[in-house]
Amino acid sequence: MAEDLIRYDIIIQDALRSAVRKILVEVNRAGLPGEHHFYIAFETTAPGVKISNRLKERYPKEMTIVLQHQFWDLQITEHAFEVGLSFGGVPEHLYVPFSAIKGFFDPSVQFALEFEPGKTGEELPAEFRIAERDLDSVEEFHARLETAVEQAEEEEAKTASTAEDTAGDAEEDKEKSEADETSSEESGSAQVVSLDAFRKKS
């Protein structure tokens, strides 16, 4: 089979993301019609995604949001959308690039789209590329930090082991010294007894 130099897969992905954008623009203009509502899944670590630290801790890799009854401040740009949602009674503001989306699902009509995050032929805004480099730098820093922690733990274990060996040697030397003293005392007593016995015989 010949190599796909046109990259139909990327063209289709971009076309489907454009469809999601048009759907959100229409909802922002006229609201959700009938029973329509959306589940949107996206990678929380993708370049350009902006969510609170609270949500990052709760969803370290990906999360799914629901646009149905309670959402506000929906804004759509060429490359992303932003929206206000409530999580556990706490209002949050999310900024999600379309390139970060993994899935779009409207359960009212069983309509679904799947995406490969980051797979796009469109040129991302500069701030997205900067965010991606920053993410790489953070991951590299964490990798170095984990290595340093592992090395420190190994050194600590070696130090503890050496201290135990030293303490054991000291204890052994102490026991040996006490044994030598006991032996010496017993030897001196034997000489006295021997001398007394000699005197009685004389």
PDB file of N, CA, C and O in Angstrom, residues 108-177:
ATOM      1  N   SER A 108     -28.588  12.264  23.534  1.00  0.00           N
ATOM      2  CA  SER A 108     -30.007  12.375  23.177  1.00  0.00           C
ATOM      3  C   SER A 108     -30.287  11.787  21.792  1.00  0.00           C
ATOM      4  O   SER A 108     -31.401  11.312  21.522  1.00  0.00           O
ATOM      5  N   VAL A 109     -29.261  11.802  20.934  1.00  0.00           N
ATOM      6  CA  VAL A 109     -29.430  11.241  19.580  1.00  0.00           C
ATOM      7  C   VAL A 109     -28.335  10.218  19.264  1.00  0.00           C
ATOM      8  O   VAL A 109     -28.176   9.809  18.102  1.00  0.00           O
ATOM      9  N   GLN A 110     -27.587   9.825  20.315  1.00  0.00           N
ATOM     10  CA  GLN A 110     -26.520   8.833  20.159  1.00  0.00           C
ATOM     11  C   GLN A 110     -25.513   9.236  19.059  1.00  0.00           C
ATOM     12  O   GLN A 110     -25.082   8.424  18.250  1.00  0.00           O
ATOM     13  N   PHE A 111     -25.132  10.510  19.097  1.00  0.00           N
ATOM     14  CA  PHE A 111     -24.139  11.013  18.140  1.00  0.00           C
ATOM     15  C   PHE A 111     -22.793  11.140  18.845  1.00  0.00           C
ATOM     16  O   PHE A 111     -22.701  11.774  19.907  1.00  0.00           O
ATOM     17  N   ALA A 112     -21.759  10.531  18.271  1.00  0.00           N
ATOM     18  CA  ALA A 112     -20.452  10.543  18.931  1.00  0.00           C
ATOM     19  C   ALA A 112     -19.324  10.781  17.934  1.00  0.00           C
ATOM     20  O   ALA A 112     -19.366  10.314  16.781  1.00  0.00           O
ATOM     21  N   LEU A 113     -18.310  11.506  18.392  1.00  0.00           N
ATOM     22  CA  LEU A 113     -17.085  11.731  17.626  1.00  0.00           C
ATOM     23  C   LEU A 113     -15.895  11.409  18.517  1.00  0.00           C
ATOM     24  O   LEU A 113     -15.907  11.728  19.717  1.00  0.00           O
ATOM     25  N   GLU A 114     -14.887  10.793  17.945  1.00  0.00           N
ATOM     26  CA  GLU A 114     -13.659  10.502  18.687  1.00  0.00           C
ATOM     27  C   GLU A 114     -12.487  11.177  17.997  1.00  0.00           C
ATOM     28  O   GLU A 114     -12.419  11.252  16.763  1.00  0.00           O
ATOM     29  N   PHE A 115     -11.526  11.632  18.832  1.00  0.00           N
ATOM     30  CA  PHE A 115     -10.367  12.356  18.311  1.00  0.00           C
ATOM     31  C   PHE A 115      -9.080  11.814  18.912  1.00  0.00           C
ATOM     32  O   PHE A 115      -9.091  11.186  19.980  1.00  0.00           O
ATOM     33  N   GLU A 116      -7.990  12.103  18.232  1.00  0.00           N
ATOM     34  CA  GLU A 116      -6.665  11.855  18.777  1.00  0.00           C
ATOM     35  C   GLU A 116      -6.088  13.209  19.166  1.00  0.00           C
ATOM     36  O   GLU A 116      -5.719  14.000  18.290  1.00  0.00           O
ATOM     37  N   PRO A 117      -6.018  13.514  20.475  1.00  0.00           N
ATOM     38  CA  PRO A 117      -5.529  14.823  20.914  1.00  0.00           C
ATOM     39  C   PRO A 117      -4.157  15.136  20.343  1.00  0.00           C
ATOM     40  O   PRO A 117      -3.268  14.292  20.307  1.00  0.00           O
ATOM     41  N   GLY A 118      -4.001  16.380  19.880  1.00  0.00           N
ATOM     42  CA  GLY A 118      -2.719  16.819  19.348  1.00  0.00           C
ATOM     43  C   GLY A 118      -2.530  16.504  17.882  1.00  0.00           C
ATOM     44  O   GLY A 118      -1.596  17.011  17.247  1.00  0.00           O
ATOM     45  N   LYS A 119      -3.387  15.649  17.331  1.00  0.00           N
ATOM     46  CA  LYS A 119      -3.254  15.270  15.920  1.00  0.00           C
ATOM     47  C   LYS A 119      -4.032  16.277  15.082  1.00  0.00           C
ATOM     48  O   LYS A 119      -5.243  16.176  14.901  1.00  0.00           O
ATOM     49  N   THR A 120      -3.314  17.280  14.580  1.00  0.00           N
ATOM     50  CA  THR A 120      -3.949  18.340  13.810  1.00  0.00           C
ATOM     51  C   THR A 120      -2.975  18.899  12.792  1.00  0.00           C
ATOM     52  O   THR A 120      -1.758  18.913  13.016  1.00  0.00           O
ATOM     53  N   GLY A 121      -3.521  19.343  11.671  1.00  0.00           N
ATOM     54  CA  GLY A 121      -2.694  19.971  10.650  1.00  0.00           C
ATOM     55  C   GLY A 121      -2.690  21.474  10.790  1.00  0.00           C
ATOM     56  O   GLY A 121      -1.932  22.174  10.112  1.00  0.00           O
ATOM     57  N   GLU A 122      -3.533  21.994  11.686  1.00  0.00           N
ATOM     58  CA  GLU A 122      -3.600  23.434  11.893  1.00  0.00           C
ATOM     59  C   GLU A 122      -2.435  23.907  12.751  1.00  0.00           C
ATOM     60  O   GLU A 122      -1.976  23.190  13.653  1.00  0.00           O
ATOM     61  N   GLU A 123      -1.987  25.113  12.489  1.00  0.00           N
ATOM     62  CA  GLU A 123      -0.906  25.692  13.284  1.00  0.00           C
ATOM     63  C   GLU A 123      -1.495  26.229  14.588  1.00  0.00           C
ATOM     64  O   GLU A 123      -2.390  27.077  14.576  1.00  0.00           O
ATOM     65  N   LEU A 124      -0.992  25.720  15.685  1.00  0.00           N
ATOM     66  CA  LEU A 124      -1.512  26.143  16.986  1.00  0.00           C
ATOM     67  C   LEU A 124      -1.000  27.538  17.336  1.00  0.00           C
ATOM     68  O   LEU A 124       0.092  27.928  16.916  1.00  0.00           O
ATOM     69  N   PRO A 125      -1.770  28.285  18.132  1.00  0.00           N
ATOM     70  CA  PRO A 125      -1.310  29.602  18.572  1.00  0.00           C
ATOM     71  C   PRO A 125       0.003  29.501  19.337  1.00  0.00           C
ATOM     72  O   PRO A 125       0.322  28.468  19.915  1.00  0.00           O
ATOM     73  N   ALA A 126       0.746  30.599  19.360  1.00  0.00           N
ATOM     74  CA  ALA A 126       2.063  30.607  19.998  1.00  0.00           C
ATOM     75  C   ALA A 126       1.983  30.228  21.467  1.00  0.00           C
ATOM     76  O   ALA A 126       2.827  29.504  21.971  1.00  0.00           O
ATOM     77  N   GLU A 127       0.906  30.691  22.173  1.00  0.00           N
ATOM     78  CA  GLU A 127       0.819  30.387  23.601  1.00  0.00           C
ATOM     79  C   GLU A 127       0.629  28.897  23.850  1.00  0.00           C
ATOM     80  O   GLU A 127       1.048  28.366  24.873  1.00  0.00           O
ATOM     81  N   PHE A 128       0.000  28.176  22.900  1.00  0.00           N
ATOM     82  CA  PHE A 128      -0.154  26.736  23.034  1.00  0.00           C
ATOM     83  C   PHE A 128       1.201  26.057  22.924  1.00  0.00           C
ATOM     84  O   PHE A 128       1.515  25.131  23.658  1.00  0.00           O
ATOM     85  N   ARG A 129       2.020  26.514  21.955  1.00  0.00           N
ATOM     86  CA  ARG A 129       3.342  25.912  21.752  1.00  0.00           C
ATOM     87  C   ARG A 129       4.242  26.180  22.942  1.00  0.00           C
ATOM     88  O   ARG A 129       5.010  25.328  23.370  1.00  0.00           O
ATOM     89  N   ILE A 130       4.129  27.402  23.504  1.00  0.00           N
ATOM     90  CA  ILE A 130       4.904  27.733  24.704  1.00  0.00           C
ATOM     91  C   ILE A 130       4.482  26.845  25.860  1.00  0.00           C
ATOM     92  O   ILE A 130       5.302  26.313  26.601  1.00  0.00           O
ATOM     93  N   ALA A 131       3.159  26.642  25.992  1.00  0.00           N
ATOM     94  CA  ALA A 131       2.651  25.778  27.068  1.00  0.00           C
ATOM     95  C   ALA A 131       3.174  24.362  26.905  1.00  0.00           C
ATOM     96  O   ALA A 131       3.507  23.694  27.888  1.00  0.00           O
ATOM     97  N   GLU A 132       3.267  23.885  25.664  1.00  0.00           N
ATOM     98  CA  GLU A 132       3.763  22.532  25.414  1.00  0.00           C
ATOM     99  C   GLU A 132       5.231  22.422  25.815  1.00  0.00           C
ATOM    100  O   GLU A 132       5.637  21.439  26.420  1.00  0.00           O
ATOM    101  N   ARG A 133       6.027  23.445  25.485  1.00  0.00           N
ATOM    102  CA  ARG A 133       7.439  23.431  25.890  1.00  0.00           C
ATOM    103  C   ARG A 133       7.564  23.493  27.398  1.00  0.00           C
ATOM    104  O   ARG A 133       8.410  22.824  27.998  1.00  0.00           O
ATOM    105  N   ASP A 134       6.705  24.331  28.017  1.00  0.00           N
ATOM    106  CA  ASP A 134       6.728  24.410  29.481  1.00  0.00           C
ATOM    107  C   ASP A 134       6.389  23.069  30.103  1.00  0.00           C
ATOM    108  O   ASP A 134       6.993  22.659  31.095  1.00  0.00           O
ATOM    109  N   LEU A 135       5.408  22.357  29.518  1.00  0.00           N
ATOM    110  CA  LEU A 135       5.023  21.050  30.034  1.00  0.00           C
ATOM    111  C   LEU A 135       6.181  20.068  29.921  1.00  0.00           C
ATOM    112  O   LEU A 135       6.443  19.298  30.845  1.00  0.00           O
ATOM    113  N   ASP A 136       6.891  20.105  28.786  1.00  0.00           N
ATOM    114  CA  ASP A 136       8.054  19.230  28.613  1.00  0.00           C
ATOM    115  C   ASP A 136       9.116  19.543  29.666  1.00  0.00           C
ATOM    116  O   ASP A 136       9.740  18.636  30.226  1.00  0.00           O
ATOM    117  N   SER A 137       9.320  20.842  29.936  1.00  0.00           N
ATOM    118  CA  SER A 137      10.315  21.241  30.931  1.00  0.00           C
ATOM    119  C   SER A 137       9.922  20.759  32.319  1.00  0.00           C
ATOM    120  O   SER A 137      10.755  20.296  33.093  1.00  0.00           O
ATOM    121  N   VAL A 138       8.631  20.868  32.637  1.00  0.00           N
ATOM    122  CA  VAL A 138       8.153  20.411  33.945  1.00  0.00           C
ATOM    123  C   VAL A 138       8.339  18.906  34.083  1.00  0.00           C
ATOM    124  O   VAL A 138       8.790  18.412  35.130  1.00  0.00           O
ATOM    125  N   GLU A 139       7.992  18.158  33.020  1.00  0.00           N
ATOM    126  CA  GLU A 139       8.153  16.703  33.072  1.00  0.00           C
ATOM    127  C   GLU A 139       9.625  16.322  33.222  1.00  0.00           C
ATOM    128  O   GLU A 139       9.960  15.397  33.962  1.00  0.00           O
ATOM    129  N   GLU A 140      10.509  17.063  32.531  1.00  0.00           N
ATOM    130  CA  GLU A 140      11.942  16.790  32.648  1.00  0.00           C
ATOM    131  C   GLU A 140      12.423  17.084  34.065  1.00  0.00           C
ATOM    132  O   GLU A 140      13.217  16.337  34.645  1.00  0.00           O
ATOM    133  N   PHE A 141      11.926  18.192  34.648  1.00  0.00           N
ATOM    134  CA  PHE A 141      12.301  18.545  36.020  1.00  0.00           C
ATOM    135  C   PHE A 141      11.849  17.475  36.997  1.00  0.00           C
ATOM    136  O   PHE A 141      12.597  17.063  37.885  1.00  0.00           O
ATOM    137  N   HIS A 142      10.604  16.984  36.828  1.00  0.00           N
ATOM    138  CA  HIS A 142      10.089  15.938  37.718  1.00  0.00           C
ATOM    139  C   HIS A 142      10.915  14.660  37.593  1.00  0.00           C
ATOM    140  O   HIS A 142      11.164  13.974  38.585  1.00  0.00           O
ATOM    141  N   ALA A 143      11.343  14.355  36.357  1.00  0.00           N
ATOM    142  CA  ALA A 143      12.162  13.160  36.143  1.00  0.00           C
ATOM    143  C   ALA A 143      13.499  13.291  36.876  1.00  0.00           C
ATOM    144  O   ALA A 143      13.960  12.352  37.539  1.00  0.00           O
ATOM    145  N   ARG A 144      14.110  14.472  36.780  1.00  0.00           N
ATOM    146  CA  ARG A 144      15.384  14.691  37.477  1.00  0.00           C
ATOM    147  C   ARG A 144      15.184  14.652  38.989  1.00  0.00           C
ATOM    148  O   ARG A 144      16.014  14.125  39.729  1.00  0.00           O
ATOM    149  N   LEU A 145      14.068  15.224  39.439  1.00  0.00           N
ATOM    150  CA  LEU A 145      13.779  15.236  40.869  1.00  0.00           C
ATOM    151  C   LEU A 145      13.593  13.827  41.403  1.00  0.00           C
ATOM    152  O   LEU A 145      14.112  13.471  42.469  1.00  0.00           O
ATOM    153  N   GLU A 146      12.847  12.991  40.656  1.00  0.00           N
ATOM    154  CA  GLU A 146      12.633  11.602  41.077  1.00  0.00           C
ATOM    155  C   GLU A 146      13.959  10.842  41.141  1.00  0.00           C
ATOM    156  O   GLU A 146      14.194  10.066  42.069  1.00  0.00           O
ATOM    157  N   THR A 147      14.846  11.094  40.161  1.00  0.00           N
ATOM    158  CA  THR A 147      16.162  10.446  40.160  1.00  0.00           C
ATOM    159  C   THR A 147      16.967  10.864  41.378  1.00  0.00           C
ATOM    160  O   THR A 147      17.606  10.033  42.035  1.00  0.00           O
ATOM    161  N   ALA A 148      16.936  12.171  41.683  1.00  0.00           N
ATOM    162  CA  ALA A 148      17.682  12.680  42.836  1.00  0.00           C
ATOM    163  C   ALA A 148      17.148  12.087  44.140  1.00  0.00           C
ATOM    164  O   ALA A 148      17.921  11.730  45.036  1.00  0.00           O
ATOM    165  N   VAL A 149      15.828  11.963  44.240  1.00  0.00           N
ATOM    166  CA  VAL A 149      15.224  11.386  45.450  1.00  0.00           C
ATOM    167  C   VAL A 149      15.630   9.926  45.597  1.00  0.00           C
ATOM    168  O   VAL A 149      15.970   9.467  46.700  1.00  0.00           O
ATOM    169  N   GLU A 150      15.601   9.184  44.495  1.00  0.00           N
ATOM    170  CA  GLU A 150      16.000   7.766  44.537  1.00  0.00           C
ATOM    171  C   GLU A 150      17.452   7.624  44.963  1.00  0.00           C
ATOM    172  O   GLU A 150      17.790   6.761  45.779  1.00  0.00           O
ATOM    173  N   GLN A 151      18.335   8.485  44.425  1.00  0.00           N
ATOM    174  CA  GLN A 151      19.743   8.429  44.798  1.00  0.00           C
ATOM    175  C   GLN A 151      19.934   8.768  46.279  1.00  0.00           C
ATOM    176  O   GLN A 151      20.733   8.129  46.968  1.00  0.00           O
ATOM    177  N   ALA A 152      19.186   9.775  46.750  1.00  0.00           N
ATOM    178  CA  ALA A 152      19.282  10.156  48.158  1.00  0.00           C
ATOM    179  C   ALA A 152      18.817   9.021  49.068  1.00  0.00           C
ATOM    180  O   ALA A 152      19.421   8.751  50.107  1.00  0.00           O
ATOM    181  N   GLU A 153      17.744   8.341  48.661  1.00  0.00           N
ATOM    182  CA  GLU A 153      17.238   7.211  49.450  1.00  0.00           C
ATOM    183  C   GLU A 153      18.251   6.068  49.477  1.00  0.00           C
ATOM    184  O   GLU A 153      18.437   5.419  50.512  1.00  0.00           O
ATOM    185  N   GLU A 154      18.916   5.817  48.341  1.00  0.00           N
ATOM    186  CA  GLU A 154      19.936   4.764  48.285  1.00  0.00           C
ATOM    187  C   GLU A 154      21.113   5.105  49.195  1.00  0.00           C
ATOM    188  O   GLU A 154      21.620   4.242  49.918  1.00  0.00           O
ATOM    189  N   GLU A 155      21.553   6.387  49.149  1.00  0.00           N
ATOM    190  CA  GLU A 155      22.661   6.815  50.011  1.00  0.00           C
ATOM    191  C   GLU A 155      22.288   6.702  51.480  1.00  0.00           C
ATOM    192  O   GLU A 155      23.089   6.279  52.318  1.00  0.00           O
ATOM    193  N   GLU A 156      21.036   7.074  51.793  1.00  0.00           N
ATOM    194  CA  GLU A 156      20.568   6.992  53.182  1.00  0.00           C
ATOM    195  C   GLU A 156      20.548   5.542  53.653  1.00  0.00           C
ATOM    196  O   GLU A 156      20.925   5.228  54.785  1.00  0.00           O
ATOM    197  N   ALA A 157      20.111   4.647  52.757  1.00  0.00           N
ATOM    198  CA  ALA A 157      20.070   3.223  53.101  1.00  0.00           C
ATOM    199  C   ALA A 157      21.487   2.684  53.327  1.00  0.00           C
ATOM    200  O   ALA A 157      21.727   1.911  54.253  1.00  0.00           O
ATOM    201  N   LYS A 158      22.421   3.107  52.469  1.00  0.00           N
ATOM    202  CA  LYS A 158      23.813   2.668  52.626  1.00  0.00           C
ATOM    203  C   LYS A 158      24.395   3.178  53.938  1.00  0.00           C
ATOM    204  O   LYS A 158      25.093   2.465  54.650  1.00  0.00           O
ATOM    205  N   THR A 159      24.114   4.453  54.253  1.00  0.00           N
ATOM    206  CA  THR A 159      24.617   5.042  55.498  1.00  0.00           C
ATOM    207  C   THR A 159      24.068   4.318  56.711  1.00  0.00           C
ATOM    208  O   THR A 159      24.788   4.019  57.661  1.00  0.00           O
ATOM    209  N   ALA A 160      22.750   4.012  56.660  1.00  0.00           N
ATOM    210  CA  ALA A 160      22.126   3.294  57.771  1.00  0.00           C
ATOM    211  C   ALA A 160      22.733   1.904  57.921  1.00  0.00           C
ATOM    212  O   ALA A 160      22.996   1.434  59.040  1.00  0.00           O
ATOM    213  N   SER A 161      22.986   1.237  56.794  1.00  0.00           N
ATOM    214  CA  SER A 161      23.575  -0.098  56.826  1.00  0.00           C
ATOM    215  C   SER A 161      24.981  -0.061  57.404  1.00  0.00           C
ATOM    216  O   SER A 161      25.360  -0.896  58.226  1.00  0.00           O
ATOM    217  N   THR A 162      25.770   0.961  57.001  1.00  0.00           N
ATOM    218  CA  THR A 162      27.132   1.112  57.521  1.00  0.00           C
ATOM    219  C   THR A 162      27.120   1.382  59.013  1.00  0.00           C
ATOM    220  O   THR A 162      27.926   0.848  59.778  1.00  0.00           O
ATOM    221  N   ALA A 163      26.166   2.224  59.450  1.00  0.00           N
ATOM    222  CA  ALA A 163      26.052   2.537  60.877  1.00  0.00           C
ATOM    223  C   ALA A 163      25.708   1.290  61.676  1.00  0.00           C
ATOM    224  O   ALA A 163      26.240   1.062  62.770  1.00  0.00           O
ATOM    225  N   GLU A 164      24.825   0.460  61.128  1.00  0.00           N
ATOM    226  CA  GLU A 164      24.463  -0.776  61.820  1.00  0.00           C
ATOM    227  C   GLU A 164      25.654  -1.721  61.914  1.00  0.00           C
ATOM    228  O   GLU A 164      25.884  -2.342  62.953  1.00  0.00           O
ATOM    229  N   ASP A 165      26.438  -1.804  60.825  1.00  0.00           N
ATOM    230  CA  ASP A 165      27.620  -2.666  60.833  1.00  0.00           C
ATOM    231  C   ASP A 165      28.631  -2.182  61.854  1.00  0.00           C
ATOM    232  O   ASP A 165      29.227  -2.964  62.597  1.00  0.00           O
ATOM    233  N   THR A 166      28.824  -0.848  61.911  1.00  0.00           N
ATOM    234  CA  THR A 166      29.778  -0.264  62.863  1.00  0.00           C
ATOM    235  C   THR A 166      29.333  -0.521  64.291  1.00  0.00           C
ATOM    236  O   THR A 166      30.130  -0.880  65.159  1.00  0.00           O
ATOM    237  N   ALA A 167      28.018  -0.333  64.531  1.00  0.00           N
ATOM    238  CA  ALA A 167      27.484  -0.571  65.870  1.00  0.00           C
ATOM    239  C   ALA A 167      27.647  -2.037  66.249  1.00  0.00           C
ATOM    240  O   ALA A 167      27.986  -2.373  67.387  1.00  0.00           O
ATOM    241  N   GLY A 168      27.427  -2.919  65.287  1.00  0.00           N
ATOM    242  CA  GLY A 168      27.577  -4.350  65.542  1.00  0.00           C
ATOM    243  C   GLY A 168      29.017  -4.714  65.864  1.00  0.00           C
ATOM    244  O   GLY A 168      29.285  -5.501  66.776  1.00  0.00           O
ATOM    245  N   ASP A 169      29.976  -4.123  65.121  1.00  0.00           N
ATOM    246  CA  ASP A 169      31.399  -4.381  65.386  1.00  0.00           C
ATOM    247  C   ASP A 169      31.790  -3.873  66.760  1.00  0.00           C
ATOM    248  O   ASP A 169      32.536  -4.527  67.498  1.00  0.00           O
ATOM    249  N   ALA A 170      31.286  -2.676  67.133  1.00  0.00           N
ATOM    250  CA  ALA A 170      31.606  -2.100  68.437  1.00  0.00           C
ATOM    251  C   ALA A 170      31.064  -2.990  69.557  1.00  0.00           C
ATOM    252  O   ALA A 170      31.725  -3.217  70.570  1.00  0.00           O
ATOM    253  N   GLU A 171      29.845  -3.476  69.374  1.00  0.00           N
ATOM    254  CA  GLU A 171      29.239  -4.351  70.378  1.00  0.00           C
ATOM    255  C   GLU A 171      30.025  -5.656  70.511  1.00  0.00           C
ATOM    256  O   GLU A 171      30.251  -6.170  71.611  1.00  0.00           O
ATOM    257  N   GLU A 172      30.464  -6.155  69.350  1.00  0.00           N
ATOM    258  CA  GLU A 172      31.245  -7.403  69.350  1.00  0.00           C
ATOM    259  C   GLU A 172      32.588  -7.198  70.059  1.00  0.00           C
ATOM    260  O   GLU A 172      33.025  -8.043  70.836  1.00  0.00           O
ATOM    261  N   ASP A 173      33.239  -6.045  69.783  1.00  0.00           N
ATOM    262  CA  ASP A 173      34.508  -5.743  70.447  1.00  0.00           C
ATOM    263  C   ASP A 173      34.314  -5.596  71.955  1.00  0.00           C
ATOM    264  O   ASP A 173      35.145  -6.045  72.757  1.00  0.00           O
ATOM    265  N   LYS A 174      33.189  -4.963  72.341  1.00  0.00           N
ATOM    266  CA  LYS A 174      32.905  -4.783  73.770  1.00  0.00           C
ATOM    267  C   LYS A 174      32.728  -6.129  74.466  1.00  0.00           C
ATOM    268  O   LYS A 174      33.271  -6.371  75.542  1.00  0.00           O
ATOM    269  N   GLU A 175      31.955  -7.018  73.812  1.00  0.00           N
ATOM    270  CA  GLU A 175      31.718  -8.341  74.389  1.00  0.00           C
ATOM    271  C   GLU A 175      33.023  -9.125  74.490  1.00  0.00           C
ATOM    272  O   GLU A 175      33.279  -9.822  75.477  1.00  0.00           O
ATOM    273  N   LYS A 176      33.889  -8.983  73.485  1.00  0.00           N
ATOM    274  CA  LYS A 176      35.165  -9.681  73.493  1.00  0.00           C
ATOM    275  C   LYS A 176      36.055  -9.166  74.611  1.00  0.00           C
ATOM    276  O   LYS A 176      36.724  -9.928  75.316  1.00  0.00           O
ATOM    277  N   SER A 177      36.045  -7.821  74.814  1.00  0.00           N
ATOM    278  CA  SER A 177      36.860  -7.212  75.874  1.00  0.00           C
ATOM    279  C   SER A 177      36.393  -7.675  77.243  1.00  0.00           C
ATOM    280  O   SER A 177      37.198  -8.001  78.123  1.00  0.00           O
TER     281      SER A 177
END
